[in-house]
């Protein structure tokens, strides 16, 4: 898991890596090769205890209902799904979801692929491990974590997701989801029928190429997580995690230097392979060294260059 690090950042050089996020889609062409890669990566992260998820599903099946909403009004859980009233063409996250080459008419056609919007309350599941795979989900607002449950009942966090990221692609290979996707806050997602998405890609090769490029980037990011866990010490992992979040917020038009961590320190530690106490000690060390200012979950990066040099 790498050598232990002192709380105060040292002078070691941070190796460049990127966070594990699932924000991709895939066309049917080449599925067998890519699925094998995804399954291999998923099995690596799940470890030998992944079979415990089946029992966990049965225990959790009755919990955490998902509510559906349109753009303006959250519906009661008993009401039927409503057709989305907003347009993909006017979405602020359009450039994260769609290739820039798509024309306005093409985007309007793609809008028909987006069947509903769904509001997922904080702590509720968007999907559970072993749920049938039928849709992928584009996050419009809010954030999620993906987790697998180990045999002893502990949760292992496998990823964090922000607006513009896609969830659900873990189900492509086996037609069932491999992770739980849990909302870290009240979150709004666009539901995309995977069958309709594949049909759209048949008609729009530019979309197919875009999704393949995204999937290729996802494989690189998966490898980056292995680098984090295999070669970085504890302080380097926390520094890389904060810098990666900073970059992801900047791409979305948010401040790269001031942001709020939606995950707990325990969840961050689970993702990075560190104990809660280690994460807290390192963040305190960064604060004393003048690299960051921490107020609860609020993070302000004071010296990004020094943080990158940890």
GROMACS .gro file of C-alpha atoms in nm:
model
  310
    1UNK     CA    1   0.000   0.000   0.000
    2UNK     CA    2   0.308   0.222  -0.003
    3UNK     CA    3   0.526   0.364   0.271
    4UNK     CA    4   0.375   0.571   0.547
    5UNK     CA    5   0.413   0.945   0.527
    6UNK     CA    6   0.465   1.206   0.796
    7UNK     CA    7   0.180   1.446   0.858
    8UNK     CA    8   0.374   1.745   0.729
    9UNK     CA    9   0.442   1.721   0.353
   10UNK     CA   10   0.794   1.625   0.261
   11UNK     CA   11   1.000   1.710  -0.041
   12UNK     CA   12   0.930   1.400  -0.244
   13UNK     CA   13   0.817   1.450  -0.603
   14UNK     CA   14   0.448   1.375  -0.661
   15UNK     CA   15   0.386   1.132  -0.942
   16UNK     CA   16   0.118   1.250  -1.181
   17UNK     CA   17  -0.202   1.046  -1.161
   18UNK     CA   18  -0.571   1.098  -1.213
   19UNK     CA   19  -0.873   0.987  -1.012
   20UNK     CA   20  -1.089   0.689  -1.091
   21UNK     CA   21  -1.418   0.820  -1.227
   22UNK     CA   22  -1.670   0.635  -1.437
   23UNK     CA   23  -1.790   0.896  -1.685
   24UNK     CA   24  -1.791   0.706  -2.011
   25UNK     CA   25  -2.015   0.515  -2.251
   26UNK     CA   26  -1.942   0.249  -2.509
   27UNK     CA   27  -2.083   0.144  -2.846
   28UNK     CA   28  -2.136  -0.224  -2.922
   29UNK     CA   29  -1.835  -0.242  -3.157
   30UNK     CA   30  -1.536  -0.387  -2.979
   31UNK     CA   31  -1.736  -0.462  -2.667
   32UNK     CA   32  -1.577  -0.798  -2.590
   33UNK     CA   33  -1.224  -0.657  -2.565
   34UNK     CA   34  -1.320  -0.349  -2.366
   35UNK     CA   35  -1.550  -0.544  -2.135
   36UNK     CA   36  -1.268  -0.782  -2.051
   37UNK     CA   37  -1.054  -0.485  -1.952
   38UNK     CA   38  -1.332  -0.333  -1.740
   39UNK     CA   39  -1.404  -0.663  -1.566
   40UNK     CA   40  -1.035  -0.711  -1.493
   41UNK     CA   41  -1.012  -0.364  -1.341
   42UNK     CA   42  -1.334  -0.410  -1.141
   43UNK     CA   43  -1.217  -0.743  -1.001
   44UNK     CA   44  -0.886  -0.582  -0.904
   45UNK     CA   45  -1.064  -0.313  -0.702
   46UNK     CA   46  -1.328  -0.544  -0.555
   47UNK     CA   47  -1.074  -0.794  -0.428
   48UNK     CA   48  -1.149  -1.148  -0.313
   49UNK     CA   49  -1.449  -1.045  -0.102
   50UNK     CA   50  -1.671  -0.916  -0.380
   51UNK     CA   51  -1.905  -1.214  -0.351
   52UNK     CA   52  -2.042  -1.062  -0.032
   53UNK     CA   53  -2.227  -0.806  -0.241
   54UNK     CA   54  -2.503  -1.052  -0.328
   55UNK     CA   55  -2.597  -1.090   0.039
   56UNK     CA   56  -2.570  -0.714   0.086
   57UNK     CA   57  -2.814  -0.659  -0.203
   58UNK     CA   58  -3.081  -0.872  -0.036
   59UNK     CA   59  -3.043  -0.684   0.291
   60UNK     CA   60  -3.051  -0.343   0.122
   61UNK     CA   61  -3.323  -0.407  -0.135
   62UNK     CA   62  -3.597  -0.250   0.072
   63UNK     CA   63  -3.399   0.065   0.155
   64UNK     CA   64  -3.329   0.399  -0.011
   65UNK     CA   65  -3.601   0.464  -0.267
   66UNK     CA   66  -3.521   0.684  -0.565
   67UNK     CA   67  -3.747   0.979  -0.645
   68UNK     CA   68  -3.815   1.113  -0.992
   69UNK     CA   69  -3.844   1.478  -1.085
   70UNK     CA   70  -3.875   1.711  -1.380
   71UNK     CA   71  -3.662   2.024  -1.408
   72UNK     CA   72  -3.884   2.224  -1.171
   73UNK     CA   73  -4.072   2.007  -0.923
   74UNK     CA   74  -3.965   1.704  -0.719
   75UNK     CA   75  -4.238   1.442  -0.736
   76UNK     CA   76  -4.354   1.219  -0.456
   77UNK     CA   77  -4.204   0.871  -0.481
   78UNK     CA   78  -4.542   0.722  -0.574
   79UNK     CA   79  -4.587   0.933  -0.885
   80UNK     CA   80  -4.490   0.819  -1.232
   81UNK     CA   81  -4.174   0.925  -1.416
   82UNK     CA   82  -4.198   1.254  -1.599
   83UNK     CA   83  -4.049   1.347  -1.931
   84UNK     CA   84  -3.759   1.589  -1.895
   85UNK     CA   85  -3.864   1.944  -1.981
   86UNK     CA   86  -3.518   2.094  -2.026
   87UNK     CA   87  -3.311   2.056  -2.342
   88UNK     CA   88  -2.965   1.905  -2.379
   89UNK     CA   89  -2.878   2.200  -2.605
   90UNK     CA   90  -2.920   2.445  -2.316
   91UNK     CA   91  -2.747   2.236  -2.049
   92UNK     CA   92  -2.440   2.395  -1.893
   93UNK     CA   93  -2.272   2.052  -1.889
   94UNK     CA   94  -2.333   1.983  -2.258
   95UNK     CA   95  -1.964   1.993  -2.350
   96UNK     CA   96  -1.884   1.727  -2.090
   97UNK     CA   97  -2.149   1.486  -2.218
   98UNK     CA   98  -2.151   1.542  -2.594
   99UNK     CA   99  -1.890   1.589  -2.869
  100UNK     CA  100  -1.859   1.947  -2.998
  101UNK     CA  101  -1.905   1.826  -3.357
  102UNK     CA  102  -2.273   1.746  -3.304
  103UNK     CA  103  -2.503   1.993  -3.478
  104UNK     CA  104  -2.803   2.152  -3.309
  105UNK     CA  105  -3.030   1.905  -3.490
  106UNK     CA  106  -2.814   1.614  -3.373
  107UNK     CA  107  -2.828   1.736  -3.014
  108UNK     CA  108  -3.204   1.765  -3.039
  109UNK     CA  109  -3.216   1.402  -3.155
  110UNK     CA  110  -2.991   1.300  -2.868
  111UNK     CA  111  -3.231   1.471  -2.630
  112UNK     CA  112  -3.483   1.199  -2.717
  113UNK     CA  113  -3.238   0.944  -2.575
  114UNK     CA  114  -3.263   1.112  -2.233
  115UNK     CA  115  -3.581   0.958  -2.098
  116UNK     CA  116  -3.624   1.114  -1.753
  117UNK     CA  117  -3.459   1.303  -1.475
  118UNK     CA  118  -3.427   1.151  -1.132
  119UNK     CA  119  -3.368   1.306  -0.795
  120UNK     CA  120  -3.163   1.087  -0.564
  121UNK     CA  121  -3.168   1.194  -0.202
  122UNK     CA  122  -2.851   1.205   0.004
  123UNK     CA  123  -2.760   0.853   0.117
  124UNK     CA  124  -2.995   0.685  -0.132
  125UNK     CA  125  -2.881   0.444  -0.402
  126UNK     CA  126  -2.906   0.525  -0.771
  127UNK     CA  127  -2.836   0.159  -0.841
  128UNK     CA  128  -2.715  -0.139  -0.640
  129UNK     CA  129  -2.470  -0.415  -0.717
  130UNK     CA  130  -2.644  -0.693  -0.914
  131UNK     CA  131  -2.925  -0.462  -1.030
  132UNK     CA  132  -3.011  -0.520  -1.399
  133UNK     CA  133  -2.827  -0.282  -1.632
  134UNK     CA  134  -3.056  -0.081  -1.859
  135UNK     CA  135  -2.950   0.283  -1.824
  136UNK     CA  136  -2.653   0.505  -1.773
  137UNK     CA  137  -2.689   0.823  -1.572
  138UNK     CA  138  -2.539   1.166  -1.638
  139UNK     CA  139  -2.503   1.372  -1.321
  140UNK     CA  140  -2.661   1.715  -1.364
  141UNK     CA  141  -2.623   1.838  -1.006
  142UNK     CA  142  -2.483   1.682  -0.691
  143UNK     CA  143  -2.225   1.408  -0.641
  144UNK     CA  144  -2.198   1.033  -0.587
  145UNK     CA  145  -1.966   0.767  -0.459
  146UNK     CA  146  -1.945   0.408  -0.581
  147UNK     CA  147  -1.878   0.136  -0.328
  148UNK     CA  148  -1.838  -0.237  -0.302
  149UNK     CA  149  -1.914  -0.424   0.020
  150UNK     CA  150  -1.653  -0.660   0.159
  151UNK     CA  151  -1.731  -0.990   0.327
  152UNK     CA  152  -1.693  -0.841   0.674
  153UNK     CA  153  -1.948  -0.570   0.592
  154UNK     CA  154  -1.703  -0.286   0.537
  155UNK     CA  155  -1.755  -0.057   0.239
  156UNK     CA  156  -1.472   0.001  -0.007
  157UNK     CA  157  -1.511   0.326  -0.200
  158UNK     CA  158  -1.418   0.282  -0.566
  159UNK     CA  159  -1.489   0.628  -0.707
  160UNK     CA  160  -1.632   0.978  -0.667
  161UNK     CA  161  -1.845   1.149  -0.932
  162UNK     CA  162  -1.928   1.513  -1.004
  163UNK     CA  163  -2.169   1.698  -1.237
  164UNK     CA  164  -2.099   1.596  -1.596
  165UNK     CA  165  -1.975   1.250  -1.499
  166UNK     CA  166  -2.160   0.936  -1.605
  167UNK     CA  167  -2.261   0.650  -1.377
  168UNK     CA  168  -2.374   0.298  -1.458
  169UNK     CA  169  -2.122   0.182  -1.717
  170UNK     CA  170  -2.007  -0.087  -1.476
  171UNK     CA  171  -2.306  -0.290  -1.598
  172UNK     CA  172  -2.218  -0.301  -1.968
  173UNK     CA  173  -2.022  -0.626  -1.964
  174UNK     CA  174  -2.245  -0.850  -1.755
  175UNK     CA  175  -2.581  -0.668  -1.786
  176UNK     CA  176  -2.571  -0.615  -1.410
  177UNK     CA  177  -2.415  -0.341  -1.204
  178UNK     CA  178  -2.099  -0.425  -1.012
  179UNK     CA  179  -2.107  -0.137  -0.762
  180UNK     CA  180  -2.349   0.054  -0.543
  181UNK     CA  181  -2.384   0.418  -0.654
  182UNK     CA  182  -2.475   0.631  -0.350
  183UNK     CA  183  -2.563   1.002  -0.349
  184UNK     CA  184  -2.333   1.213  -0.131
  185UNK     CA  185  -2.593   1.492  -0.139
  186UNK     CA  186  -2.934   1.548  -0.298
  187UNK     CA  187  -2.847   1.493  -0.664
  188UNK     CA  188  -3.016   1.518  -1.002
  189UNK     CA  189  -2.930   1.277  -1.285
  190UNK     CA  190  -3.039   1.242  -1.646
  191UNK     CA  191  -3.141   0.884  -1.725
  192UNK     CA  192  -3.015   0.757  -2.061
  193UNK     CA  193  -3.144   0.435  -2.213
  194UNK     CA  194  -2.836   0.237  -2.316
  195UNK     CA  195  -3.025   0.064  -2.597
  196UNK     CA  196  -3.130   0.402  -2.737
  197UNK     CA  197  -2.778   0.533  -2.695
  198UNK     CA  198  -2.640   0.244  -2.900
  199UNK     CA  199  -2.896   0.310  -3.173
  200UNK     CA  200  -2.803   0.680  -3.174
  201UNK     CA  201  -2.435   0.587  -3.210
  202UNK     CA  202  -2.520   0.376  -3.516
  203UNK     CA  203  -2.664   0.689  -3.677
  204UNK     CA  204  -2.396   0.926  -3.550
  205UNK     CA  205  -2.041   0.789  -3.585
  206UNK     CA  206  -1.903   1.107  -3.429
  207UNK     CA  207  -2.087   1.017  -3.108
  208UNK     CA  208  -1.949   0.665  -3.123
  209UNK     CA  209  -1.593   0.798  -3.157
  210UNK     CA  210  -1.652   1.042  -2.872
  211UNK     CA  211  -1.772   0.768  -2.639
  212UNK     CA  212  -1.483   0.541  -2.732
  213UNK     CA  213  -1.237   0.822  -2.658
  214UNK     CA  214  -1.403   0.871  -2.321
  215UNK     CA  215  -1.380   0.500  -2.244
  216UNK     CA  216  -1.013   0.500  -2.338
  217UNK     CA  217  -0.959   0.785  -2.096
  218UNK     CA  218  -1.141   0.587  -1.828
  219UNK     CA  219  -0.902   0.295  -1.868
  220UNK     CA  220  -0.611   0.537  -1.825
  221UNK     CA  221  -0.772   0.677  -1.511
  222UNK     CA  222  -0.821   0.326  -1.375
  223UNK     CA  223  -0.451   0.266  -1.422
  224UNK     CA  224  -0.384   0.595  -1.246
  225UNK     CA  225  -0.559   0.467  -0.934
  226UNK     CA  226  -0.328   0.166  -0.930
  227UNK     CA  227  -0.034   0.408  -0.946
  228UNK     CA  228  -0.174   0.599  -0.649
  229UNK     CA  229  -0.209   0.287  -0.437
  230UNK     CA  230   0.105   0.113  -0.553
  231UNK     CA  231   0.373   0.382  -0.568
  232UNK     CA  232   0.266   0.687  -0.364
  233UNK     CA  233   0.302   0.737   0.008
  234UNK     CA  234   0.009   0.862   0.215
  235UNK     CA  235   0.084   1.235   0.183
  236UNK     CA  236   0.132   1.205  -0.193
  237UNK     CA  237  -0.203   1.032  -0.231
  238UNK     CA  238  -0.392   1.301  -0.039
  239UNK     CA  239  -0.213   1.580  -0.230
  240UNK     CA  240  -0.285   1.414  -0.565
  241UNK     CA  241  -0.649   1.364  -0.467
  242UNK     CA  242  -0.696   1.734  -0.380
  243UNK     CA  243  -0.522   1.849  -0.698
  244UNK     CA  244  -0.730   1.614  -0.908
  245UNK     CA  245  -1.051   1.747  -0.753
  246UNK     CA  246  -0.923   2.100  -0.819
  247UNK     CA  247  -0.875   2.018  -1.187
  248UNK     CA  248  -1.216   1.854  -1.215
  249UNK     CA  249  -1.389   2.154  -1.056
  250UNK     CA  250  -1.204   2.391  -1.292
  251UNK     CA  251  -1.322   2.197  -1.599
  252UNK     CA  252  -1.679   2.245  -1.476
  253UNK     CA  253  -1.639   2.620  -1.436
  254UNK     CA  254  -1.601   2.619  -1.057
  255UNK     CA  255  -1.317   2.761  -0.852
  256UNK     CA  256  -1.014   2.529  -0.861
  257UNK     CA  257  -0.883   2.669  -0.533
  258UNK     CA  258  -1.190   2.678  -0.308
  259UNK     CA  259  -1.435   2.390  -0.290
  260UNK     CA  260  -1.625   2.171  -0.049
  261UNK     CA  261  -1.551   1.803  -0.001
  262UNK     CA  262  -1.881   1.617  -0.029
  263UNK     CA  263  -1.721   1.297   0.095
  264UNK     CA  264  -1.617   1.237   0.455
  265UNK     CA  265  -1.254   1.190   0.549
  266UNK     CA  266  -1.333   0.824   0.615
  267UNK     CA  267  -1.468   0.788   0.259
  268UNK     CA  268  -1.162   0.966   0.122
  269UNK     CA  269  -0.942   0.729   0.317
  270UNK     CA  270  -1.132   0.426   0.190
  271UNK     CA  271  -1.075   0.541  -0.166
  272UNK     CA  272  -0.706   0.615  -0.110
  273UNK     CA  273  -0.635   0.306   0.097
  274UNK     CA  274  -0.570   0.509   0.413
  275UNK     CA  275  -0.714   0.519   0.764
  276UNK     CA  276  -0.933   0.809   0.873
  277UNK     CA  277  -0.672   0.917   1.127
  278UNK     CA  278  -0.403   0.925   0.858
  279UNK     CA  279  -0.610   1.144   0.627
  280UNK     CA  280  -0.692   1.386   0.909
  281UNK     CA  281  -0.329   1.403   1.022
  282UNK     CA  282  -0.205   1.474   0.670
  283UNK     CA  283  -0.463   1.747   0.606
  284UNK     CA  284  -0.366   1.909   0.937
  285UNK     CA  285  -0.002   1.891   0.831
  286UNK     CA  286  -0.080   2.053   0.497
  287UNK     CA  287  -0.264   2.329   0.683
  288UNK     CA  288   0.026   2.394   0.923
  289UNK     CA  289   0.265   2.406   0.629
  290UNK     CA  290   0.053   2.669   0.453
  291UNK     CA  291  -0.044   2.448   0.159
  292UNK     CA  292  -0.418   2.439   0.226
  293UNK     CA  293  -0.670   2.593   0.461
  294UNK     CA  294  -0.929   2.350   0.596
  295UNK     CA  295  -1.251   2.451   0.769
  296UNK     CA  296  -1.452   2.133   0.816
  297UNK     CA  297  -1.514   2.005   0.464
  298UNK     CA  298  -1.427   2.339   0.304
  299UNK     CA  299  -1.089   2.332   0.131
  300UNK     CA  300  -0.887   2.629   0.010
  301UNK     CA  301  -0.567   2.552  -0.179
  302UNK     CA  302  -0.312   2.816  -0.082
  303UNK     CA  303  -0.004   2.686  -0.265
  304UNK     CA  304  -0.085   2.449  -0.551
  305UNK     CA  305   0.278   2.429  -0.665
  306UNK     CA  306   0.398   2.320  -0.323
  307UNK     CA  307   0.110   2.074  -0.297
  308UNK     CA  308   0.213   1.924  -0.632
  309UNK     CA  309   0.570   1.891  -0.507
  310UNK     CA  310   0.475   1.678  -0.205
   0.00000   0.00000   0.00000
